[in-house]
Tab-separated table of C-alpha atoms and ligand atoms in Angstrom:
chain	number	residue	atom	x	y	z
A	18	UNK	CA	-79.741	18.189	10.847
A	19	UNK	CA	-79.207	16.710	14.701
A	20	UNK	CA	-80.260	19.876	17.018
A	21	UNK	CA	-77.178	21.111	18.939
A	22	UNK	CA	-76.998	19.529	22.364
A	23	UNK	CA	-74.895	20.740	25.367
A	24	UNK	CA	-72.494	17.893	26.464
A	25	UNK	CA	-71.307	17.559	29.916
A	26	UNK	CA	-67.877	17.772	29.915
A	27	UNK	CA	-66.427	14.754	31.410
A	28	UNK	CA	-62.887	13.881	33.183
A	29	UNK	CA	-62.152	11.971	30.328
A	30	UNK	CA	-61.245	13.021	26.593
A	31	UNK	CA	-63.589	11.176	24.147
A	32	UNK	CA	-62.069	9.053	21.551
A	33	UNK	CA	-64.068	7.598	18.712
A	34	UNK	CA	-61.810	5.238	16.895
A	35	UNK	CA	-64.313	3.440	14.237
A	36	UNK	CA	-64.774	6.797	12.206
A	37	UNK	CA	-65.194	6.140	8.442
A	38	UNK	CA	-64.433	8.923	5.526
A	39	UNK	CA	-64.189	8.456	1.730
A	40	UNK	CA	-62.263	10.910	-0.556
A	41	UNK	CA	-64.862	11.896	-3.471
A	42	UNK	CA	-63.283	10.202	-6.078
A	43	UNK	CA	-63.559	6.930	-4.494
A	44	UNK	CA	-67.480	7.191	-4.770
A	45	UNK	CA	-66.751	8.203	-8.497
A	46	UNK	CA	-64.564	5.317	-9.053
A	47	UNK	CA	-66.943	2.976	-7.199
A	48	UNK	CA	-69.958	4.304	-9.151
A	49	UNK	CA	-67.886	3.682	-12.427
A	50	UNK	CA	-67.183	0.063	-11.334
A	51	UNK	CA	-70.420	-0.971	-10.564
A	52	UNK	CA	-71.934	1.010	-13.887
A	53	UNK	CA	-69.334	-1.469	-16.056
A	54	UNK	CA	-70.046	-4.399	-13.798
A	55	UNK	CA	-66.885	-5.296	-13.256
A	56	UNK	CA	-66.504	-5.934	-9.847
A	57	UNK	CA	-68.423	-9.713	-9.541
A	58	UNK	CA	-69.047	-8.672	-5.590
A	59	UNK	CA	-73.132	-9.438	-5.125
A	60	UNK	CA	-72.714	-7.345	-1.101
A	61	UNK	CA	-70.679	-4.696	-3.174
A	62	UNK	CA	-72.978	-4.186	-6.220
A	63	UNK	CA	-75.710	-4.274	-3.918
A	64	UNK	CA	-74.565	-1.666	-1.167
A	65	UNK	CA	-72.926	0.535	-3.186
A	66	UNK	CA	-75.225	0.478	-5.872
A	67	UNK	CA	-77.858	1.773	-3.266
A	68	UNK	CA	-75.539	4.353	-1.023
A	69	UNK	CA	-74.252	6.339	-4.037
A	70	UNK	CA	-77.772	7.494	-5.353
A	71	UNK	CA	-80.539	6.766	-2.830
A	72	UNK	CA	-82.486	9.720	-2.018
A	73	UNK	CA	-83.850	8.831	1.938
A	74	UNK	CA	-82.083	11.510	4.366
A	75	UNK	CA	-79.878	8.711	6.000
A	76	UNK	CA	-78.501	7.835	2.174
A	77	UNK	CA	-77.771	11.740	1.832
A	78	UNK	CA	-76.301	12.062	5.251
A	79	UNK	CA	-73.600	9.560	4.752
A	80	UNK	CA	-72.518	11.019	1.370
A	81	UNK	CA	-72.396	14.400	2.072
A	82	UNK	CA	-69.991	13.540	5.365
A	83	UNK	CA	-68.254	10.740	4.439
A	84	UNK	CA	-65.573	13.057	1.919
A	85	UNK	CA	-65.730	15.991	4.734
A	86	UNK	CA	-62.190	16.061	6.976
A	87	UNK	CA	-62.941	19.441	7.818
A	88	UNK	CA	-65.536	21.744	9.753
A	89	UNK	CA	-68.965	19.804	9.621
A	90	UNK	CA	-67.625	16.920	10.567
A	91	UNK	CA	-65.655	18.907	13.396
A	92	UNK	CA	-69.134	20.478	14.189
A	93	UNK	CA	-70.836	17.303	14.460
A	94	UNK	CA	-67.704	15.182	16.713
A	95	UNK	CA	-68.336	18.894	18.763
A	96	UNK	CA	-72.272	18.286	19.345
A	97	UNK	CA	-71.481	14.669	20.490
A	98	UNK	CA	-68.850	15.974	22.794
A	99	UNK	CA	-66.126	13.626	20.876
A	100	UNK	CA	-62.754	14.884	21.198
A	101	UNK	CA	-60.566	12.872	18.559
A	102	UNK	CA	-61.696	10.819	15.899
A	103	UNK	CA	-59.819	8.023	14.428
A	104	UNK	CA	-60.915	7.572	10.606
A	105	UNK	CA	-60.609	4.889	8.566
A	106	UNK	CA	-61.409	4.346	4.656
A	107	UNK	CA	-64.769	3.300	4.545
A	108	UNK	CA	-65.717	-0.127	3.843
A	109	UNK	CA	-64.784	-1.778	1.426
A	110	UNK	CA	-61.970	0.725	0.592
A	111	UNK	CA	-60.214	-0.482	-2.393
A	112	UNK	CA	-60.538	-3.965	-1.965
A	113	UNK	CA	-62.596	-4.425	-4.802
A	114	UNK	CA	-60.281	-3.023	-7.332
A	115	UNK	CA	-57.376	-4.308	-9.228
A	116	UNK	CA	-54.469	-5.079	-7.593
A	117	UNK	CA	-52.271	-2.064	-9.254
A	118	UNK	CA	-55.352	0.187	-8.982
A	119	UNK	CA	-55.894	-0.359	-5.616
A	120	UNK	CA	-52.438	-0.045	-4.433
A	121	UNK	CA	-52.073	3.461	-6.125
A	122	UNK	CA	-55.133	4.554	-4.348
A	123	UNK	CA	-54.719	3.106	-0.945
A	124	UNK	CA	-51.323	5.588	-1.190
A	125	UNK	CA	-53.720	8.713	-2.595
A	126	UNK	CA	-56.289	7.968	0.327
A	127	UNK	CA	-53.382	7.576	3.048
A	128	UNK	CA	-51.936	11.276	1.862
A	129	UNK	CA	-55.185	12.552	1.449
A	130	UNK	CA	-56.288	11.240	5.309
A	131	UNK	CA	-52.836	12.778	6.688
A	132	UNK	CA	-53.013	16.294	4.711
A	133	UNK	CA	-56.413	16.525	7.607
A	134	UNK	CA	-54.741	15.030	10.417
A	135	UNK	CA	-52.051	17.760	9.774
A	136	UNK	CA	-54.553	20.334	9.644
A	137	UNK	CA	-56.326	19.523	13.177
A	138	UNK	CA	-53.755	17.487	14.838
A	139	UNK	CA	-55.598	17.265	18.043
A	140	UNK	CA	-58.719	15.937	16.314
A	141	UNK	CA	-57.990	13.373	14.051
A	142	UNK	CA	-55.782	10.399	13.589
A	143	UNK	CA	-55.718	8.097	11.211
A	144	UNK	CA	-55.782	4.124	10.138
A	145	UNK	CA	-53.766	3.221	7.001
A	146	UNK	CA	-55.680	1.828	3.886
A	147	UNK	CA	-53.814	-0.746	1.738
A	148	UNK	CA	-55.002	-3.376	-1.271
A	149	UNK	CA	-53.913	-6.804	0.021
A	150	UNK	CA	-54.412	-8.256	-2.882
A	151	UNK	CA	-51.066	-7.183	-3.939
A	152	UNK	CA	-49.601	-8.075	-0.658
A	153	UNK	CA	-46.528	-7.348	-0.501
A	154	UNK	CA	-47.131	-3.569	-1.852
A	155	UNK	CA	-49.620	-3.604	0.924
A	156	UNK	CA	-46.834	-3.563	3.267
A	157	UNK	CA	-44.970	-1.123	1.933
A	158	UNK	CA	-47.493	0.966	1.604
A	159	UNK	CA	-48.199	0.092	5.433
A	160	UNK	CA	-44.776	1.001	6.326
A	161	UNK	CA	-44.747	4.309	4.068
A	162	UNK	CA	-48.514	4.980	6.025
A	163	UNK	CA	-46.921	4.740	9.608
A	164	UNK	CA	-43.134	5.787	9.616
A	165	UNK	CA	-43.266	8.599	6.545
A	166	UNK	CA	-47.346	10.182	7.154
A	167	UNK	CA	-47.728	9.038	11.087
A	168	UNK	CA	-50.943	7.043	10.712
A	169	UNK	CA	-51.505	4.721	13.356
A	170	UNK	CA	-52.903	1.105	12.294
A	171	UNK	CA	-53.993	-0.246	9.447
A	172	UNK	CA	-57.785	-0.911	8.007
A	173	UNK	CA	-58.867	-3.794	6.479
A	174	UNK	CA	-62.284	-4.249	5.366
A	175	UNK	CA	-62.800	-7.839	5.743
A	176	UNK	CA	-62.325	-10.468	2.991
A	177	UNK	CA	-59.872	-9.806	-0.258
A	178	UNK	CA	-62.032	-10.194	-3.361
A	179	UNK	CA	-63.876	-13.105	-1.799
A	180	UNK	CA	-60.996	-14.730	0.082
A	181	UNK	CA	-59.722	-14.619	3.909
A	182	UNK	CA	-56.918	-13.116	4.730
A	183	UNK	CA	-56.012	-16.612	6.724
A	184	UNK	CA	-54.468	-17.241	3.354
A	185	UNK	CA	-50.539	-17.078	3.868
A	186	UNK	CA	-50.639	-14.529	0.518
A	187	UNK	CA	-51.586	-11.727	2.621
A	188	UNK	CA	-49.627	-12.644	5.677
A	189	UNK	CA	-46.903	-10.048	4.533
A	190	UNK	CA	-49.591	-7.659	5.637
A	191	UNK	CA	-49.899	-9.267	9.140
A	192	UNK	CA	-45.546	-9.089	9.127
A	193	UNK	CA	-45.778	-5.811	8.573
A	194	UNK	CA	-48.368	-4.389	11.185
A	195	UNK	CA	-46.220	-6.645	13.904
A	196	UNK	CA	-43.170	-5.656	12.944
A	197	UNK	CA	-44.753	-1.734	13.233
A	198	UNK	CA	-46.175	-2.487	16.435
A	199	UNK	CA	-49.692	-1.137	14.988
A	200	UNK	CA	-53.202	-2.677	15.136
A	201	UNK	CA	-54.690	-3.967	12.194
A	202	UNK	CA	-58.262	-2.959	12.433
A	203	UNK	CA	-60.562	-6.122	11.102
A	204	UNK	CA	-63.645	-3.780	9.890
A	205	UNK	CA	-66.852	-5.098	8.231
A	206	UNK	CA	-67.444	-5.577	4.472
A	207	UNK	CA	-70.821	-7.528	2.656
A	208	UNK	CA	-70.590	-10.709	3.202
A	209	UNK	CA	-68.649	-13.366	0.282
A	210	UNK	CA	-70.799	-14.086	-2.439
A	211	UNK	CA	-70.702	-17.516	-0.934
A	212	UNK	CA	-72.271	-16.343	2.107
A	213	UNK	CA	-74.636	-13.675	1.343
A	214	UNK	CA	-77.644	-14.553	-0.922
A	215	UNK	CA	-79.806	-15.598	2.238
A	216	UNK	CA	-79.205	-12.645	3.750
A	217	UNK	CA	-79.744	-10.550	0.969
A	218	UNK	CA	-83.021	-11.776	0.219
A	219	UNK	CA	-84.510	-10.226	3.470
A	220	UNK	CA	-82.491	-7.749	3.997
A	221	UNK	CA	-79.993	-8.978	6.712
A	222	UNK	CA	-76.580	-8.953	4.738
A	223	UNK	CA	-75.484	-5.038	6.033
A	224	UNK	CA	-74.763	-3.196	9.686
A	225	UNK	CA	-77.712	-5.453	10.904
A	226	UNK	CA	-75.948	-9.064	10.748
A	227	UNK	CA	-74.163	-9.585	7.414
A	228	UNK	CA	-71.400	-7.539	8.185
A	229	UNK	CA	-70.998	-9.236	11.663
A	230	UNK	CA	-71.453	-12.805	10.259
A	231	UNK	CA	-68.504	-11.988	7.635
A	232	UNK	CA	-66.288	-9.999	10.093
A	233	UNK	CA	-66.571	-13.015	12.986
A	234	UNK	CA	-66.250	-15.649	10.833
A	235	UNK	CA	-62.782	-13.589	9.357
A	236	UNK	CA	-61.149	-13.175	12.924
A	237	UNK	CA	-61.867	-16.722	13.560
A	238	UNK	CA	-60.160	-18.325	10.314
A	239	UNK	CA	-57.586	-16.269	11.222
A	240	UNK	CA	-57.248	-17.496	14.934
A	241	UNK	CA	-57.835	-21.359	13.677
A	242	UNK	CA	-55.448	-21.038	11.231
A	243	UNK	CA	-52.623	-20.174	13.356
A	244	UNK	CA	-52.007	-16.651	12.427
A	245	UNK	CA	-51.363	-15.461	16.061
A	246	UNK	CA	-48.819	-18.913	16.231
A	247	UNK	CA	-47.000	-16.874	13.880
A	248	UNK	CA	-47.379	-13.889	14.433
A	249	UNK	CA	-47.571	-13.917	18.656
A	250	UNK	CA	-47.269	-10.091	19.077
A	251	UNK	CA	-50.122	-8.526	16.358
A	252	UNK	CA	-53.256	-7.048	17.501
A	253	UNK	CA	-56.410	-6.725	15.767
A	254	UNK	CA	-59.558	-4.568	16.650
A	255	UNK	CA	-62.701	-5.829	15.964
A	256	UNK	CA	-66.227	-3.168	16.174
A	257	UNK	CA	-69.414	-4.096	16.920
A	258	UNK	CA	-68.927	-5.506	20.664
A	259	UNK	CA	-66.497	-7.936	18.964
A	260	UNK	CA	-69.073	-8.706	15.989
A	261	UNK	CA	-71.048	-10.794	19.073
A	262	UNK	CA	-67.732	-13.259	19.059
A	263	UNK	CA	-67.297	-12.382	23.001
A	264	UNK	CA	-70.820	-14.121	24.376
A	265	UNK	CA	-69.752	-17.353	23.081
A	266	UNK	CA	-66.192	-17.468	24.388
A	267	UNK	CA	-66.736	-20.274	26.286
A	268	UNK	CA	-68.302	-22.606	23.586
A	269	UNK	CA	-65.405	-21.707	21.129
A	270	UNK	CA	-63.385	-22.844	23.238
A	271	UNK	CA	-64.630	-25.932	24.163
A	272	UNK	CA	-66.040	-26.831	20.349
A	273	UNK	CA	-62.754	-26.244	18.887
A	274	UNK	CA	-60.920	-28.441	21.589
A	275	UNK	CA	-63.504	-31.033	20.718
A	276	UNK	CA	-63.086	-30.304	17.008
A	277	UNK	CA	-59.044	-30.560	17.382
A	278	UNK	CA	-59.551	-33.583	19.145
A	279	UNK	CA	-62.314	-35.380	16.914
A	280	UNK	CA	-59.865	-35.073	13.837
A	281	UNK	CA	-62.226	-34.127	12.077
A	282	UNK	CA	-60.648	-31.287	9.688
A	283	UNK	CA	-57.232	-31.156	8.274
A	284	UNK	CA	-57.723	-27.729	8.169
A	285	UNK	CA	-57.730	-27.189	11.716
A	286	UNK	CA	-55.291	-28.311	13.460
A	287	UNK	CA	-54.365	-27.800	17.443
A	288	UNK	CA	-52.816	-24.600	18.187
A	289	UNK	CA	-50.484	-23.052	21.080
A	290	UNK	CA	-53.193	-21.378	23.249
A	291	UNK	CA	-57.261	-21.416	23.849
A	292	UNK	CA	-58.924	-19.166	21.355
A	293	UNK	CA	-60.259	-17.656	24.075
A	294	UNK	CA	-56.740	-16.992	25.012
A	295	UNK	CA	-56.217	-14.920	21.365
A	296	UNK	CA	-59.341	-13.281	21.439
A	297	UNK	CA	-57.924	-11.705	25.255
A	298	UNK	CA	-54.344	-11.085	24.299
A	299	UNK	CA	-54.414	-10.724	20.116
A	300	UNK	CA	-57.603	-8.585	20.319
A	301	UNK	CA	-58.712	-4.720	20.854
A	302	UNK	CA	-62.611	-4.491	20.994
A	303	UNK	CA	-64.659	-1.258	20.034
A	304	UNK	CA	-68.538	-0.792	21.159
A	305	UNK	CA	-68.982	0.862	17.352
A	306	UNK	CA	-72.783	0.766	16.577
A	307	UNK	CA	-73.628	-0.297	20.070
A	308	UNK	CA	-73.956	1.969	22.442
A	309	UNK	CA	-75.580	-0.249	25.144
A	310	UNK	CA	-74.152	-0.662	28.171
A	311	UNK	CA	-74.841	-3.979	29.162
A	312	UNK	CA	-72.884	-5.308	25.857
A	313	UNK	CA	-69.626	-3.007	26.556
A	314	UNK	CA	-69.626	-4.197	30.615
A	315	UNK	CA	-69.942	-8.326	28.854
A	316	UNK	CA	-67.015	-7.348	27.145
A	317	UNK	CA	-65.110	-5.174	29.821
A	318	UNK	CA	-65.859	-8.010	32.780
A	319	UNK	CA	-64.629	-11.230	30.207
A	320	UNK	CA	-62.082	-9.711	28.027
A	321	UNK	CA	-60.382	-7.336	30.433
A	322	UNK	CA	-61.467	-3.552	30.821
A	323	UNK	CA	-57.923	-2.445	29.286
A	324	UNK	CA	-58.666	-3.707	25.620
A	325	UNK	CA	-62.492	-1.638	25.527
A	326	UNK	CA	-62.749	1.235	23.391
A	327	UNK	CA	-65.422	3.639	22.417
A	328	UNK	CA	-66.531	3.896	18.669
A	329	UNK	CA	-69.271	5.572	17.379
A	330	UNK	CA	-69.089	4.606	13.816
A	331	UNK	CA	-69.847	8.176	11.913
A	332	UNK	CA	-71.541	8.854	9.496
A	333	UNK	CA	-73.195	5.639	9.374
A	334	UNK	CA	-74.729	5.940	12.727
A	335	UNK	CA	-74.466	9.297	14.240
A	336	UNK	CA	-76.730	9.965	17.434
A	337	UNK	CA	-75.081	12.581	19.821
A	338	UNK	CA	-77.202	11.427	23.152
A	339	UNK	CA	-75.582	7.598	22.537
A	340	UNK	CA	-72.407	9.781	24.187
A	341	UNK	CA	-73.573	11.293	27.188
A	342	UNK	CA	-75.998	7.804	27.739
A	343	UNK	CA	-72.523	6.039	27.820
A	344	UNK	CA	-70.773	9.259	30.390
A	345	UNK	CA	-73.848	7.616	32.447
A	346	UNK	CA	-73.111	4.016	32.546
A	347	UNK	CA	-72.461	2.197	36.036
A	348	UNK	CA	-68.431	1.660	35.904
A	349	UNK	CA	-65.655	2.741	38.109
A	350	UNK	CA	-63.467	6.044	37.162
A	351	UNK	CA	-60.847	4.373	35.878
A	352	UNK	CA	-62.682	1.382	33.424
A	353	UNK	CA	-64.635	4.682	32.218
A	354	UNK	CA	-61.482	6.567	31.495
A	355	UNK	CA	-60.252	3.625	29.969
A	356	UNK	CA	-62.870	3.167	27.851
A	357	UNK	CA	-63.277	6.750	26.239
A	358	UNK	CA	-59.594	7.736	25.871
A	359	UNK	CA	-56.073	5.364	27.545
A	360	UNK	CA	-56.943	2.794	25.755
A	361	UNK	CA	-57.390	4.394	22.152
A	362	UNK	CA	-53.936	6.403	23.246
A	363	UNK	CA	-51.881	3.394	24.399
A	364	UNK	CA	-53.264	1.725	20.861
A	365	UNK	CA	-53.176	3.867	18.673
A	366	UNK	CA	-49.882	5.580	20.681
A	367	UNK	CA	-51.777	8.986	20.591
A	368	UNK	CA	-50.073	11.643	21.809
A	369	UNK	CA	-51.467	12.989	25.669
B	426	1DF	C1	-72.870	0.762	7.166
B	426	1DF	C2	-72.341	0.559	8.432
B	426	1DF	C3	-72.006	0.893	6.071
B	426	1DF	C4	-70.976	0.477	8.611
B	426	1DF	C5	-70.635	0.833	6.249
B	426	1DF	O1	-69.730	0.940	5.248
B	426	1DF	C6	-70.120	0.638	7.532
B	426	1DF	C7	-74.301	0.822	6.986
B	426	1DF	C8	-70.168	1.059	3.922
B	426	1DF	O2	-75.007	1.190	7.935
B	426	1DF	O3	-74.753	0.497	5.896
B	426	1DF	O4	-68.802	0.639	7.680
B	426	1DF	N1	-70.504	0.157	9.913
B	426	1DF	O5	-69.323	0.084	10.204
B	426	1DF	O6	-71.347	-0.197	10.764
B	427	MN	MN1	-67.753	1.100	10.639
């Protein structure tokens, strides 16, 4: 148990908005999938496999609050001093499941996650799960998730059954969150099987660099591939200081001019704007899992102090004092204000 701390209270609400949960029977169904093998995921099989029975206290931790919308998670978002969490279907949601399967319980989790938001309305929002591997019921189910049970994005944890969403298959999905006017959040998953055996054999495919090697490499197929061509208005959060894309603005910029130039691949071709330019205008950034100031002032002082936000990333990494060490950092009123709480309301249209 984390020892209750007194927060200062700050001129700010705190918004966490990278806040996973997991309705019980998901961790039944998962632990049924990977008992029958059926899911050929090495990250999923491997994770999972671990998280559901693993006895360390950081193993128990996240399973005993991950299915909790109620009052110890309230008690915990309380010791931190966070105001409003914004919870998401933890990773990988049901993105490894058949396509029918998955659709039916993206809908279940999506009722399940606004029965709590109804219940402490001033606490909680939510993202919308859906299974894009039936695409088009994945925007349905979007649309049903925003309009009919007032979530507020959608989730999506990283890559379809092995395969990008750069694919124009799941582009219905990207139709859908524009046409909303919602953020798709671009969370972590394991890395691809194709990607993740290195990793995995010293213990770097998870929170520590796997998930940020498969999340980056997502957003950018996504920005080479001309999804933000298409779709000009969409905006997608990424966690984890931008999975580390930010630092190297510069060089993607210049590489894939060079790269566009060179002729090198068919499969990328020039597009309408620097990706640079996407990554300011087409992306939300959180500081999830990196509560360090230096990182979240990079990211505020090249990307613009409006598209910030705070995350915390509960359960998987809860530490109260990372919340007042933030209240601390050396930033004006108003880029502090913007990064606890008008941001997450203007994009996630929370209500004042
Ligand atoms: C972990 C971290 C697991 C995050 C997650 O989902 C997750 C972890 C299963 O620490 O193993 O979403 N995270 O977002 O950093
Ligand atoms: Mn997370």
């Amino acid at each position: 148990m984390t020892e209750a701390i007194q927060v200062a209270p700050a001129p700010y609400k705190r918004i966490a908005t990278e806040e996973a949960f997991c309705p019980p029977e998901m961790l039944d169904r998962y632990r049924r999938l990977i008992e029958a093998k059926t899911v050929p995921e090495i990250g999923f099989n491997s994770m999972w496999g671990f998280y559901l029975d693993a006895d360390s206290p950081r193993c128990r931790f996240i399973r005993d609050h991950l299915g909790d919308l109620g009052e110890a998670r309230l008690a915990h978002m309380d010791q931190a001093g966070i105001d409003m969490a914004v919870l998401a279907l933890t990773s990988p949601g049901v993105q490894v499941m058949p396509a029918g399967e998955g659709t039916s319980f993206a809908a279940q989790a999506n009722d399940w996650l606004a029965d709590a938001v109804a219940r402490h309305p001033n606490r909680f929002a939510g993202l919308a799960a859906c299974a894009p591997q039936d695409a088009v019921a994945a925007a349905k189910e979007i649309e049903r998730g925003v309009n009919r049970l007032g979530l507020k994005g959608v989730i999506i944890n990283s890559h379809v059954q092995q395969q990008y969403m750069d694919d124009t298959k799941f582009w219905p999905v990207f139709e859908a969150a524009e046409a909303l006017d919602v953020p798709i959040y671009l969370h972590p998953a394991t890395p691809t099987n194709r990607l993740i055996e290195p990793m995995l054999e010293r213990g770097l495919d998870g929170a520590i660099f796997g998930f940020s090697v498969e999340t980056g490499l997502h957003a950018l197929r996504l920005i080479v591939a001309g999804v933000f061509d298409r779709f000009p208005e969409l905006q997608v959060v990424l966690g984890h200081v931008g999975e580390s894309l930010p630092f190297t603005l510069y060089r993607l910029d210049y590489m894939h001019a060079a790269s566009v130039a060179s002729g090198r691949y068919t499969a990328m071709g020039p597009l309408k704007r620097k990706v640079s330019d996407y990554m300011k205008e087409n992306f939300l950034y959180t500081n999830s899992g990196v509560a360090w100031e230096p990182a979240i002032r990079f990211l505020q002082e090249t990307i613009g102090v409006d598209r910030v936000m705070y995350a915390m990333d509960y359960p998987y990494q809860y530490k109260p004092e990372e919340v007042t060490a933030l209240d601390g950092m050396k930033i004006g009123a108003v880029a502090k204000k913007a990064f606890f709480e008008d941001n997450a309301r203007r994009v996630f249209k929370l209500a004042g």
